[in-house]
Amino acid sequence: MELIRDFGVEYEDFLRDESRITGRADSISFPKNEKQVQEIMYAMHNQGIPVTVQGARTGIAGGAVPDGGHIMNLTRMNNITGMRYDSENGRFYISVQPGMLLSELRETLSKKSFDTSLWDETSKDALETLRESGEKFFTPDPTEATASIGGLIACNASGARSFKYGSTRNHIQRISAVLANGEVVSLERGKDVIAGGELKLKTESGKTVKADIMRYGMPNVKNASGYYFKDKMDVLDLFIGCEGSLGIVTQAELVLLDHPDKIYALTAFFTDEKRALEYVEELKESAHVPASIEYFNEQALDLIGIQKEKGGSFSQIPDFPKEAVCAVYTEYHGKCEKECMEAAFEYGNTMEKCGANEKNTWLAMNNISMEGLHAFRHAVPEIVNMMIDERRKEYPQLTKLGTDMAVPKGRLFDVMDMYNSDLKREGLESAIFGHIGDNHLHVNIIPRDPDDYAKGKKLYESWAERVCEVGGTVSAEHGIGKLKIALLEKMYGKEGIESMKNIKSALDPKGILCRGNLFT
Ligand SMILES: Cc1cc2nc3c(=O)[nH]c(=O)nc-3n(C[C@H](O)[C@H](O)[C@H](O)COP(=O)(O)OP(=O)(O)OC[C@H]3O[C@@H](n4cnc5c(N)ncnc54)[C@H](O)[C@@H]3O)c2cc1C
């Protein structure tokens, strides 16, 4: 079959991602290896045809939605290609192709069952050592486990566990990427660095790419907006979070950590939101550092309650107290049962001090009880998407308005006040949930009609301005994609954007890679 195929109706699904916007394309490919990616890029570059890179299309910001030209879908590059053990730091590193799904990687790691037919001897030796060790895991947990590793890297995804482990960036040791002109670069953390504002990249064929990087400030919060910058930085950090606009990740070496021997999860229900926020602030300072601190407001609980009554897959979610106005979910990853008990005891004391009680609390200490809590944690975004799909039948132009902003330490109460009072004043239907440990909440406005949509959009923009004023970010984990371009400028200003565009044009002078992501 042809590597580059004409676009036909049978590929229509590839015009969309989870942002629910629909693009257009003239051709599509499903490369199986780096050589094929190069071949396609040589052809596209010569003809100046834009290329949209796709992983599993679970992105929410429209980054994988094509804006004409060619779609390169990487889901068929999904092998684990090797493993490495570093005896100095006792760590394992696993090499994967970008189309491997997070769910597949997790399953393979937990079973320790790998197809090693194409592995070299060093990798096979490392696997033997791994089999003699405890379970390992790749920590990023962006809720949607059907996302691909390439997508996680391109968006610097994070999710619930980032409170303890940080975002995807912290867990990538090496990458290979194909540039817009088909050249390959291989980058390793600690070896390929940018210093003094000059980017100097050597491609595998010996060519050099140079760019001056003018400094721009990064917010001191969890962040997935624009190109990463630090005075002295690893070059691969420029590619992590670039949303496909600088290069196509064709291979990545991921850092594996010891899987916790025991996990406890505690969900506390509160009848007063302010007290719940006090609880969150105290949890952040706990002696037992939580892996995640997640939040659900009253409307989010209402949405779950309604779906639970309807039955179906949501009915497995345990019943929660009717009087609750919000809930805080906390996960602790420990070395043993005793340590987890101590953490639960500490969180329990804090919780009672902040007005919640044991009776209104769920404690999960094993996989079975954890499943119900995970179903609870994952339910809200799913329900919101279902509601939007339903409303689009009457108003096809409607989309969810989902924020992804994070604010610096000490600003949580202010931002929550802002969301609550603005939403109430405008009478909008919404749900607030997310990664409150990182001061990072998703406000999902669920418009009933185009009027609501217009009001919601205005609110969203005004929030972005206020969040930027206090040093926050307009996207902490989903990326800018095609939907938040105006917000990126609010955050970095014209000069910051010019500096980023400078990097883009050094690596992709024809501007063909993921056209329409980050910049117009
Ligand atoms: C219900 C739901 C919940 C979610 N929750 C979270 C969450 O908690 N945290 C979070 O971080 N995200 C979350 N997401 C968003 C999404 O899962 C992540 O952004 C994920 O990283 C996207 O991976 P993907 O493979 O689907 O990428 P895609 O959607 O296919 O692509 C996303 C971007 O990455 C680029 N890209 C993909 N592969 C490559 C590659 N190999 N090389 C270069 N560029 C590439 C694309 O061009 C695009 O710009 C959620 C999504 C859903 C639907």
Coordinates of C-alpha atoms and ligand atoms in Angstrom, one line a residue:
M1 CA 0.0 0.0 0.0
E2 CA 1.1 3.6 -0.8
L3 CA 2.9 5.3 2.1
I4 CA 1.1 8.6 1.3
R5 CA -2.6 8.0 0.6
D6 CA -5.2 10.3 -0.8
F7 CA -7.7 11.4 1.8
G8 CA -11.0 9.7 1.5
V9 CA -14.2 9.3 3.6
E10 CA -12.8 6.2 5.2
Y11 CA -10.4 8.4 7.1
E12 CA -12.9 11.0 8.3
D13 CA -12.3 10.2 12.0
F14 CA -8.8 11.5 11.6
L15 CA -10.1 15.0 11.0
R16 CA -11.0 15.3 14.7
D17 CA -9.6 15.0 18.2
E18 CA -11.2 15.3 21.6
S19 CA -11.6 19.1 21.2
R20 CA -14.5 18.1 18.9
I21 CA -13.4 20.5 16.2
T22 CA -13.2 19.1 12.7
G23 CA -10.4 20.0 10.2
R24 CA -9.6 19.1 6.6
A25 CA -6.8 17.2 4.8
D26 CA -5.7 16.1 1.3
S27 CA -3.6 13.1 2.2
I28 CA -2.8 10.8 5.1
S29 CA 0.0 8.4 6.2
F30 CA 0.6 5.8 8.9
P31 CA 4.4 5.3 9.0
K32 CA 5.8 2.3 10.8
N33 CA 9.3 3.5 11.4
E34 CA 11.6 6.5 11.5
K35 CA 12.8 6.0 7.9
Q36 CA 9.2 6.2 6.6
V37 CA 8.7 9.4 8.7
Q38 CA 11.8 10.9 7.0
E39 CA 10.7 9.8 3.6
I40 CA 7.3 11.5 4.0
M41 CA 8.8 14.6 5.4
Y42 CA 11.3 14.9 2.5
A43 CA 8.4 14.7 0.1
M44 CA 6.2 17.2 2.0
H45 CA 9.0 19.6 2.6
N46 CA 10.0 19.7 -1.1
Q47 CA 6.4 20.5 -2.0
G48 CA 5.8 22.9 0.9
I49 CA 2.8 20.9 2.1
P50 CA 1.8 21.3 5.7
V51 CA 1.9 18.2 7.9
T52 CA -0.2 17.6 11.0
V53 CA 1.2 15.1 13.4
Q54 CA -1.2 12.8 15.3
G55 CA -0.9 10.4 18.1
A56 CA -4.1 8.9 19.6
R57 CA -6.1 12.1 19.1
T58 CA -7.2 12.4 22.8
G59 CA -5.9 16.0 22.8
I60 CA -8.3 18.7 24.0
A61 CA -6.8 21.8 22.3
G62 CA -7.2 20.8 18.7
G63 CA -3.4 20.2 18.2
A64 CA -3.9 17.1 16.1
V65 CA -6.7 18.5 14.0
P66 CA -5.4 19.1 10.4
D67 CA -5.6 22.5 8.8
G68 CA -5.3 21.2 5.2
G69 CA -2.4 19.3 3.7
H70 CA -1.1 16.0 5.1
I71 CA -2.0 14.0 8.3
M72 CA 0.8 11.9 9.7
N73 CA -0.7 9.5 12.2
L74 CA 1.9 7.7 14.3
T75 CA -0.2 5.0 16.0
R76 CA 1.4 2.2 14.0
M77 CA 4.8 3.1 15.4
N78 CA 4.0 1.4 18.7
N79 CA 6.8 -0.9 19.7
I80 CA 9.0 -1.1 22.8
T81 CA 12.4 -1.1 21.2
G82 CA 14.8 -1.6 24.2
M83 CA 15.7 -1.1 27.8
R84 CA 18.6 0.1 29.8
Y85 CA 19.7 -0.3 33.4
D86 CA 21.9 2.3 35.0
S87 CA 23.6 0.6 37.9
E88 CA 24.9 3.9 39.2
N89 CA 21.5 5.4 40.0
G90 CA 19.7 2.0 40.0
R91 CA 17.2 3.2 37.4
F92 CA 15.6 1.5 34.4
Y93 CA 15.0 3.4 31.1
I94 CA 12.6 2.0 28.5
S95 CA 12.8 3.0 24.8
V96 CA 9.5 3.3 23.0
Q97 CA 8.1 4.4 19.6
P98 CA 5.7 7.4 19.9
G99 CA 2.5 5.6 19.0
M100 CA 2.6 3.3 22.0
L101 CA -0.4 3.9 24.1
L102 CA 0.0 4.7 27.8
S103 CA -2.4 1.9 28.6
E104 CA -0.4 -0.6 26.6
L105 CA 2.9 0.5 28.3
R106 CA 1.3 0.2 31.7
E107 CA 0.1 -3.3 31.0
T108 CA 3.4 -4.5 29.6
L109 CA 5.3 -3.1 32.5
S110 CA 3.0 -4.7 35.1
K111 CA 3.2 -8.1 33.4
K112 CA 7.0 -7.7 32.6
S113 CA 6.2 -9.4 29.3
F114 CA 8.0 -7.9 26.3
D115 CA 8.5 -8.8 22.7
T116 CA 12.3 -8.8 22.6
S117 CA 12.7 -10.2 19.1
L118 CA 14.4 -7.0 17.8
W119 CA 16.2 -6.0 21.0
D120 CA 19.9 -5.9 21.4
E121 CA 21.8 -7.9 24.0
T122 CA 22.2 -4.9 26.4
S123 CA 18.4 -4.5 26.4
K124 CA 17.8 -8.2 27.1
D125 CA 20.3 -8.1 30.0
A126 CA 18.5 -5.1 31.4
L127 CA 15.2 -7.0 31.1
E128 CA 16.6 -9.8 33.2
T129 CA 17.6 -7.4 35.9
L130 CA 14.1 -5.8 35.7
R131 CA 12.5 -9.2 36.2
E132 CA 14.5 -9.7 39.3
S133 CA 13.4 -6.2 40.6
G134 CA 10.1 -4.9 41.9
E135 CA 7.5 -3.5 39.6
K136 CA 8.4 -0.2 37.8
F137 CA 6.1 2.5 36.3
F138 CA 6.1 5.5 34.1
T139 CA 4.4 8.1 36.3
P140 CA 2.5 10.5 34.0
D141 CA -1.2 9.9 34.4
P142 CA -3.2 12.2 32.1
T143 CA -6.5 10.5 33.0
E144 CA -7.0 9.4 29.4
A145 CA -4.9 6.3 29.3
T146 CA -5.5 5.8 25.6
A147 CA -3.2 8.7 24.9
S148 CA 0.1 7.9 23.1
I149 CA 3.5 8.5 24.5
G150 CA 4.4 10.8 21.6
G151 CA 1.3 12.9 22.4
L152 CA 2.2 13.0 26.1
I153 CA 5.7 14.3 25.2
A154 CA 4.4 16.8 22.6
C155 CA 1.9 18.2 25.2
N156 CA 4.1 17.8 28.3
A157 CA 1.0 16.1 29.7
S158 CA 0.7 15.5 33.5
G159 CA -2.6 14.8 35.3
A160 CA -3.4 13.7 38.8
R161 CA -0.1 12.4 40.0
S162 CA 1.9 15.5 39.0
F163 CA 1.7 16.9 42.5
K164 CA 4.4 14.4 43.6
Y165 CA 6.1 13.3 40.3
G166 CA 5.8 16.4 38.1
S167 CA 4.9 16.4 34.4
T168 CA 6.0 14.2 31.5
R169 CA 9.1 16.4 31.0
N170 CA 10.6 15.1 34.3
H171 CA 10.5 11.5 33.0
I172 CA 12.1 11.8 29.5
Q173 CA 15.8 11.0 29.2
R174 CA 16.3 11.0 25.4
I175 CA 14.3 11.6 22.3
S176 CA 14.9 11.3 18.5
A177 CA 12.9 13.6 16.3
V178 CA 12.5 14.2 12.6
L179 CA 12.6 17.8 11.7
A180 CA 10.5 19.5 9.0
N181 CA 13.1 18.9 6.3
G182 CA 13.4 15.2 7.1
E183 CA 16.7 15.4 9.1
V184 CA 16.9 13.5 12.4
V185 CA 18.2 14.8 15.7
S186 CA 19.0 12.7 18.8
L187 CA 18.9 14.5 22.1
E188 CA 19.9 13.4 25.5
R189 CA 19.3 15.1 28.8
G190 CA 22.4 16.5 30.4
K191 CA 24.4 16.1 27.1
D192 CA 22.7 18.4 24.6
V193 CA 22.3 21.8 26.2
I194 CA 21.5 25.3 25.2
A195 CA 23.7 27.9 27.0
G196 CA 24.1 31.6 26.5
G197 CA 20.9 31.9 24.4
E198 CA 22.2 30.0 21.4
L199 CA 20.6 26.9 20.1
K200 CA 23.0 24.7 18.1
L201 CA 21.6 21.4 16.8
K202 CA 23.6 18.8 14.9
T203 CA 21.5 16.5 12.8
E204 CA 22.5 12.9 12.2
S205 CA 23.6 13.7 8.6
G206 CA 26.0 16.3 10.1
K207 CA 24.1 19.5 9.3
T208 CA 23.9 22.3 11.9
V209 CA 20.7 24.2 12.8
K210 CA 21.3 27.5 14.7
A211 CA 18.9 29.9 16.4
D212 CA 19.3 32.8 18.8
I213 CA 16.9 32.4 21.7
M214 CA 15.8 35.7 23.2
R215 CA 14.9 35.2 26.8
Y216 CA 11.3 35.2 27.9
G217 CA 9.9 34.5 31.4
M218 CA 8.3 31.2 32.3
P219 CA 5.7 31.2 35.0
N220 CA 6.6 29.5 38.3
V221 CA 3.7 27.1 38.0
K222 CA 3.0 23.8 36.3
N223 CA 3.0 24.8 32.6
A224 CA 2.3 23.5 29.1
S225 CA 2.0 26.8 27.2
G226 CA 4.6 27.7 24.5
Y227 CA 8.2 26.6 24.1
Y228 CA 10.1 25.9 27.3
F229 CA 12.8 28.3 28.2
K230 CA 15.5 28.4 30.9
D231 CA 18.9 30.1 30.9
K232 CA 20.8 26.8 30.7
M233 CA 18.5 24.1 29.4
D234 CA 18.5 20.7 27.8
V235 CA 17.6 20.9 24.1
L236 CA 15.1 18.1 24.4
D237 CA 13.0 20.4 26.7
L238 CA 12.4 22.6 23.7
F239 CA 10.7 19.6 21.9
I240 CA 8.8 18.5 24.9
G241 CA 5.6 20.5 25.0
C242 CA 6.1 22.0 21.5
E243 CA 2.9 20.3 20.3
G244 CA 4.5 18.9 17.2
S245 CA 5.5 22.3 15.9
L246 CA 9.3 21.8 16.0
G247 CA 9.8 18.1 15.2
I248 CA 8.2 14.7 15.1
V249 CA 9.1 12.5 18.0
T250 CA 10.0 9.1 16.6
Q251 CA 11.6 7.5 19.6
A252 CA 11.8 8.3 23.3
E253 CA 13.6 6.9 26.3
L254 CA 11.4 7.1 29.4
V255 CA 12.5 7.0 33.0
L256 CA 10.9 4.3 35.1
L257 CA 10.4 4.6 38.8
D258 CA 9.7 2.0 41.5
H259 CA 6.0 1.3 41.6
P260 CA 4.7 2.0 45.1
D261 CA 4.2 -1.2 47.0
K262 CA 1.0 0.1 48.5
I263 CA -1.4 2.9 47.5
Y264 CA -4.1 4.4 49.7
A265 CA -6.7 6.8 48.4
L266 CA -8.9 9.0 50.6
T267 CA -11.9 11.0 49.4
A268 CA -13.2 13.6 51.9
F269 CA -16.6 15.3 51.4
F270 CA -17.1 18.8 52.7
T271 CA -20.2 20.9 53.4
D272 CA -18.2 24.2 53.2
E273 CA -15.9 25.0 50.2
K274 CA -13.6 27.4 52.1
R275 CA -12.9 24.7 54.7
A276 CA -12.1 22.2 51.8
L277 CA -9.6 24.7 50.4
E278 CA -8.0 25.0 53.8
Y279 CA -7.7 21.2 53.9
V280 CA -6.0 21.3 50.5
E281 CA -3.5 23.9 51.6
E282 CA -2.7 21.8 54.7
L283 CA -2.4 18.6 52.6
K284 CA 0.3 20.3 50.5
E285 CA 2.5 20.7 53.6
S286 CA 1.9 17.1 54.9
A287 CA 4.8 15.1 56.2
H288 CA 3.5 12.3 54.0
V289 CA 3.7 14.0 50.5
P290 CA 0.5 13.0 48.6
A291 CA 0.9 11.7 45.0
S292 CA -2.3 13.6 44.0
I293 CA -4.7 16.1 45.4
E294 CA -7.8 16.4 43.2
Y295 CA -10.9 18.5 43.6
F296 CA -14.6 18.3 42.6
N297 CA -17.1 21.1 43.2
E298 CA -20.8 20.9 43.9
Q299 CA -21.9 21.0 40.3
A300 CA -19.3 18.3 39.4
L301 CA -20.8 16.1 42.2
D302 CA -24.4 16.9 40.9
L303 CA -23.4 15.7 37.4
I304 CA -22.1 12.4 38.8
G305 CA -25.2 12.0 41.0
I306 CA -27.5 12.4 38.0
Q307 CA -25.6 9.9 35.9
K308 CA -25.4 7.4 38.7
E309 CA -29.1 7.4 39.0
K310 CA -29.4 6.7 35.2
G311 CA -27.3 3.5 35.7
G312 CA -24.8 2.3 33.1
S313 CA -21.1 2.4 33.8
F314 CA -21.4 5.3 36.3
S315 CA -23.5 3.2 38.7
Q316 CA -20.3 1.5 40.0
I317 CA -19.4 4.8 41.6
P318 CA -20.1 4.6 45.4
D319 CA -22.9 6.7 46.9
F320 CA -21.7 10.0 48.4
P321 CA -23.3 12.2 51.1
K322 CA -26.2 14.2 49.8
E323 CA -25.2 17.3 51.8
A324 CA -21.7 17.5 50.3
V325 CA -20.8 20.7 48.4
C326 CA -17.4 19.5 47.3
A327 CA -14.9 16.6 47.5
V328 CA -11.1 16.3 47.8
Y329 CA -9.4 13.1 46.6
T330 CA -5.9 12.3 47.8
E331 CA -3.7 9.5 46.8
Y332 CA -0.7 8.3 48.8
H333 CA 2.0 6.1 47.4
G334 CA 3.9 4.2 50.1
K335 CA 6.5 1.6 50.6
C336 CA 4.3 -0.5 53.0
E337 CA 0.9 -0.8 54.6
K338 CA 2.2 0.8 57.8
E339 CA 3.5 3.9 56.0
C340 CA 0.1 4.3 54.2
M341 CA -1.8 3.9 57.4
E342 CA 0.3 6.7 58.9
A343 CA -0.4 8.9 55.9
A344 CA -4.2 8.2 56.1
F345 CA -4.1 9.0 59.8
E346 CA -2.3 12.3 59.1
Y347 CA -4.8 13.3 56.4
G348 CA -7.7 12.1 58.5
N349 CA -6.6 14.4 61.4
T350 CA -6.2 17.4 59.0
M351 CA -9.6 16.6 57.4
E352 CA -11.4 16.6 60.8
K353 CA -9.6 19.9 61.8
C354 CA -11.1 21.4 58.6
G355 CA -14.7 20.3 59.3
A356 CA -15.1 17.0 57.4
N357 CA -15.7 13.7 59.3
E358 CA -14.8 10.1 59.0
K359 CA -18.4 9.1 58.3
N360 CA -18.4 11.2 55.1
T361 CA -15.1 9.8 53.8
W362 CA -14.0 7.0 51.5
L363 CA -10.8 5.2 52.2
A364 CA -9.6 2.8 49.5
M365 CA -6.8 0.4 50.5
N366 CA -6.9 -2.2 47.7
N367 CA -7.4 -2.4 44.0
I368 CA -11.0 -3.2 44.1
S369 CA -12.1 -0.3 46.3
M370 CA -9.7 1.9 44.3
E371 CA -11.6 1.2 41.1
G372 CA -14.7 2.9 42.4
L373 CA -12.7 5.9 43.3
H374 CA -10.9 6.1 40.0
A375 CA -14.3 5.8 38.2
F376 CA -15.4 8.8 40.4
R377 CA -12.3 10.7 39.5
H378 CA -12.6 10.1 35.7
A379 CA -16.4 10.5 35.5
V380 CA -16.7 14.3 35.3
P381 CA -14.8 15.0 32.1
E382 CA -16.7 12.1 30.4
I383 CA -20.1 13.3 31.6
V384 CA -19.3 16.9 30.4
N385 CA -18.3 15.5 26.9
M386 CA -21.5 13.5 26.8
M387 CA -23.6 16.6 27.6
I388 CA -21.9 18.7 24.9
D389 CA -22.4 15.9 22.3
E390 CA -26.1 15.9 23.2
R391 CA -26.4 19.7 22.9
R392 CA -24.5 19.8 19.6
K393 CA -27.4 17.9 18.1
E394 CA -29.4 21.2 18.4
Y395 CA -26.5 23.6 18.1
P396 CA -23.7 22.0 16.1
Q397 CA -21.4 25.0 16.7
L398 CA -21.3 24.5 20.5
T399 CA -18.1 23.2 22.1
K400 CA -17.1 22.7 25.7
L401 CA -15.3 25.7 27.2
G402 CA -12.7 24.0 29.4
T403 CA -10.0 26.0 31.2
D404 CA -6.6 24.6 32.0
M405 CA -5.1 27.4 34.0
A406 CA -2.8 27.2 37.0
V407 CA -2.0 30.0 39.5
P408 CA 1.0 30.4 41.8
K409 CA 1.2 29.5 45.4
G410 CA -1.0 31.6 47.6
R411 CA -3.6 32.4 44.8
L412 CA -5.9 29.5 45.1
F413 CA -8.6 31.1 47.2
D414 CA -8.6 34.2 45.0
V415 CA -9.0 32.3 41.8
M416 CA -11.7 30.1 43.2
D417 CA -13.7 33.2 44.3
M418 CA -13.3 34.6 40.8
Y419 CA -14.6 31.5 39.1
N420 CA -17.5 31.1 41.5
S421 CA -18.7 34.7 41.5
D422 CA -18.4 35.1 37.7
L423 CA -20.2 31.9 36.9
K424 CA -23.0 32.7 39.3
R425 CA -23.4 36.2 37.9
E426 CA -23.6 34.9 34.3
G427 CA -25.9 32.0 35.2
L428 CA -23.8 29.5 33.4
E429 CA -23.9 25.7 33.8
S430 CA -20.5 24.4 34.7
A431 CA -18.4 22.0 36.7
I432 CA -15.0 22.7 38.4
F433 CA -12.6 19.8 39.0
G434 CA -9.0 18.9 38.7
H435 CA -5.5 19.0 40.0
I436 CA -5.9 21.4 42.9
G437 CA -2.6 20.3 44.5
D438 CA -0.9 22.2 41.7
N439 CA -3.4 25.1 42.0
H440 CA -4.6 23.9 38.6
L441 CA -8.4 23.6 38.2
H442 CA -10.4 22.8 35.1
V443 CA -13.5 25.0 34.9
N444 CA -15.8 23.3 32.3
I445 CA -18.5 25.7 31.1
I446 CA -21.3 23.6 29.5
P447 CA -23.2 26.0 27.2
R448 CA -26.9 25.4 26.7
D449 CA -27.1 27.5 23.6
P450 CA -25.0 30.0 21.5
D451 CA -25.8 32.8 24.0
D452 CA -24.2 30.8 26.8
Y453 CA -21.3 30.0 24.6
A454 CA -20.6 33.7 23.9
K455 CA -20.9 34.6 27.6
G456 CA -18.6 31.7 28.6
K457 CA -16.0 32.7 26.0
K458 CA -15.9 36.2 27.3
L459 CA -15.5 34.9 30.9
Y460 CA -12.7 32.5 29.8
E461 CA -10.7 35.4 28.2
S462 CA -11.1 37.6 31.3
W463 CA -10.0 34.8 33.6
A464 CA -6.9 34.3 31.4
E465 CA -6.0 37.9 31.7
R466 CA -6.4 37.8 35.5
V467 CA -4.5 34.6 35.8
C468 CA -1.6 36.0 33.7
E469 CA -1.5 39.2 35.8
V470 CA -0.8 37.1 38.9
G471 CA 1.9 35.0 37.2
G472 CA -0.1 32.0 36.3
T473 CA -0.4 30.0 33.0
V474 CA -3.2 29.8 30.5
S475 CA -2.5 26.1 30.0
A476 CA -0.9 23.8 32.6
E477 CA -1.3 20.5 30.8
H478 CA -3.5 20.4 27.7
G479 CA -1.4 22.7 25.6
I480 CA -2.3 25.7 23.4
G481 CA -3.2 23.8 20.2
K482 CA -5.4 25.7 17.8
L483 CA -7.9 26.9 20.4
K484 CA -5.8 29.0 22.8
I485 CA -3.5 31.0 20.5
A486 CA -4.9 34.4 21.6
L487 CA -4.3 33.4 25.2
L488 CA -0.6 32.5 24.6
E489 CA 0.0 36.1 23.6
K490 CA -1.8 37.3 26.8
M491 CA 0.7 35.3 28.7
Y492 CA 4.1 36.0 27.0
G493 CA 3.3 39.3 25.3
K494 CA 4.3 40.2 21.7
E495 CA 8.0 39.9 22.4
G496 CA 7.8 36.5 23.9
I497 CA 5.8 35.2 20.9
E498 CA 8.3 36.7 18.5
S499 CA 11.1 34.9 20.3
M500 CA 9.2 31.6 20.0
K501 CA 8.5 32.2 16.4
N502 CA 12.2 32.8 15.8
I503 CA 12.9 29.3 17.2
K504 CA 10.1 27.9 15.0
S505 CA 11.5 29.5 11.8
A506 CA 15.0 28.2 12.5
L507 CA 13.8 24.6 12.8
D508 CA 11.0 24.8 10.3
P509 CA 11.6 27.7 7.9
K510 CA 8.7 26.8 5.6
G511 CA 6.3 26.6 8.6
I512 CA 4.9 23.2 7.5
L513 CA 4.9 21.3 10.8
C514 CA 1.6 21.3 12.7
R515 CA 0.7 24.6 11.1
G516 CA -1.8 26.5 13.2
N517 CA -0.6 25.1 16.6
L518 CA 0.6 27.8 19.0
F519 CA 0.7 30.6 16.5
T520 CA -1.4 31.9 13.6
Ligands
LIG1 C1 -11.3 12.7 29.2 C2 -9.9 13.3 29.0 C3 -9.2 13.6 30.1 C4 -7.9 14.2 30.0 N1 -7.2 14.5 31.1 C5 -5.9 14.9 31.0 C6 -5.1 15.2 32.1 O1 -5.6 15.0 33.3 N2 -3.9 15.7 31.9 C7 -3.4 15.9 30.7 O2 -2.2 16.3 30.6 N3 -4.1 15.7 29.6 C8 -5.3 15.2 29.7 N4 -6.1 15.0 28.5 C9 -5.5 15.4 27.2 C10 -4.8 14.3 26.4 O3 -5.1 13.0 26.8 C11 -3.3 14.6 26.4 O4 -3.0 15.9 25.9 C12 -2.4 13.6 25.7 O5 -1.1 13.9 26.0 C13 -2.6 13.6 24.1 O6 -2.0 12.5 23.6 P1 -2.4 11.9 22.2 O7 -1.6 10.7 21.8 O8 -3.9 11.7 22.1 O9 -2.0 13.1 21.2 P2 -2.9 13.8 20.1 O10 -4.2 14.3 20.6 O11 -2.9 12.9 18.9 O12 -1.9 15.0 19.8 C14 -1.7 16.1 20.7 C15 -0.6 17.0 20.2 O13 0.6 16.3 20.2 C16 1.2 16.3 18.9 N5 1.8 15.0 18.7 C17 1.3 13.8 18.9 N6 2.2 12.8 18.7 C18 3.4 13.5 18.4 C19 4.7 13.0 18.0 N7 5.0 11.7 18.0 N8 5.6 14.0 17.7 C20 5.3 15.3 17.8 N9 4.1 15.7 18.1 C21 3.1 14.8 18.4 C22 0.1 16.6 18.0 O14 0.5 17.2 16.8 C23 -0.8 17.5 18.8 O15 -0.3 18.8 18.7 C24 -7.4 14.4 28.7 C25 -8.1 14.1 27.5 C26 -9.4 13.5 27.7 C27 -10.1 13.1 26.4

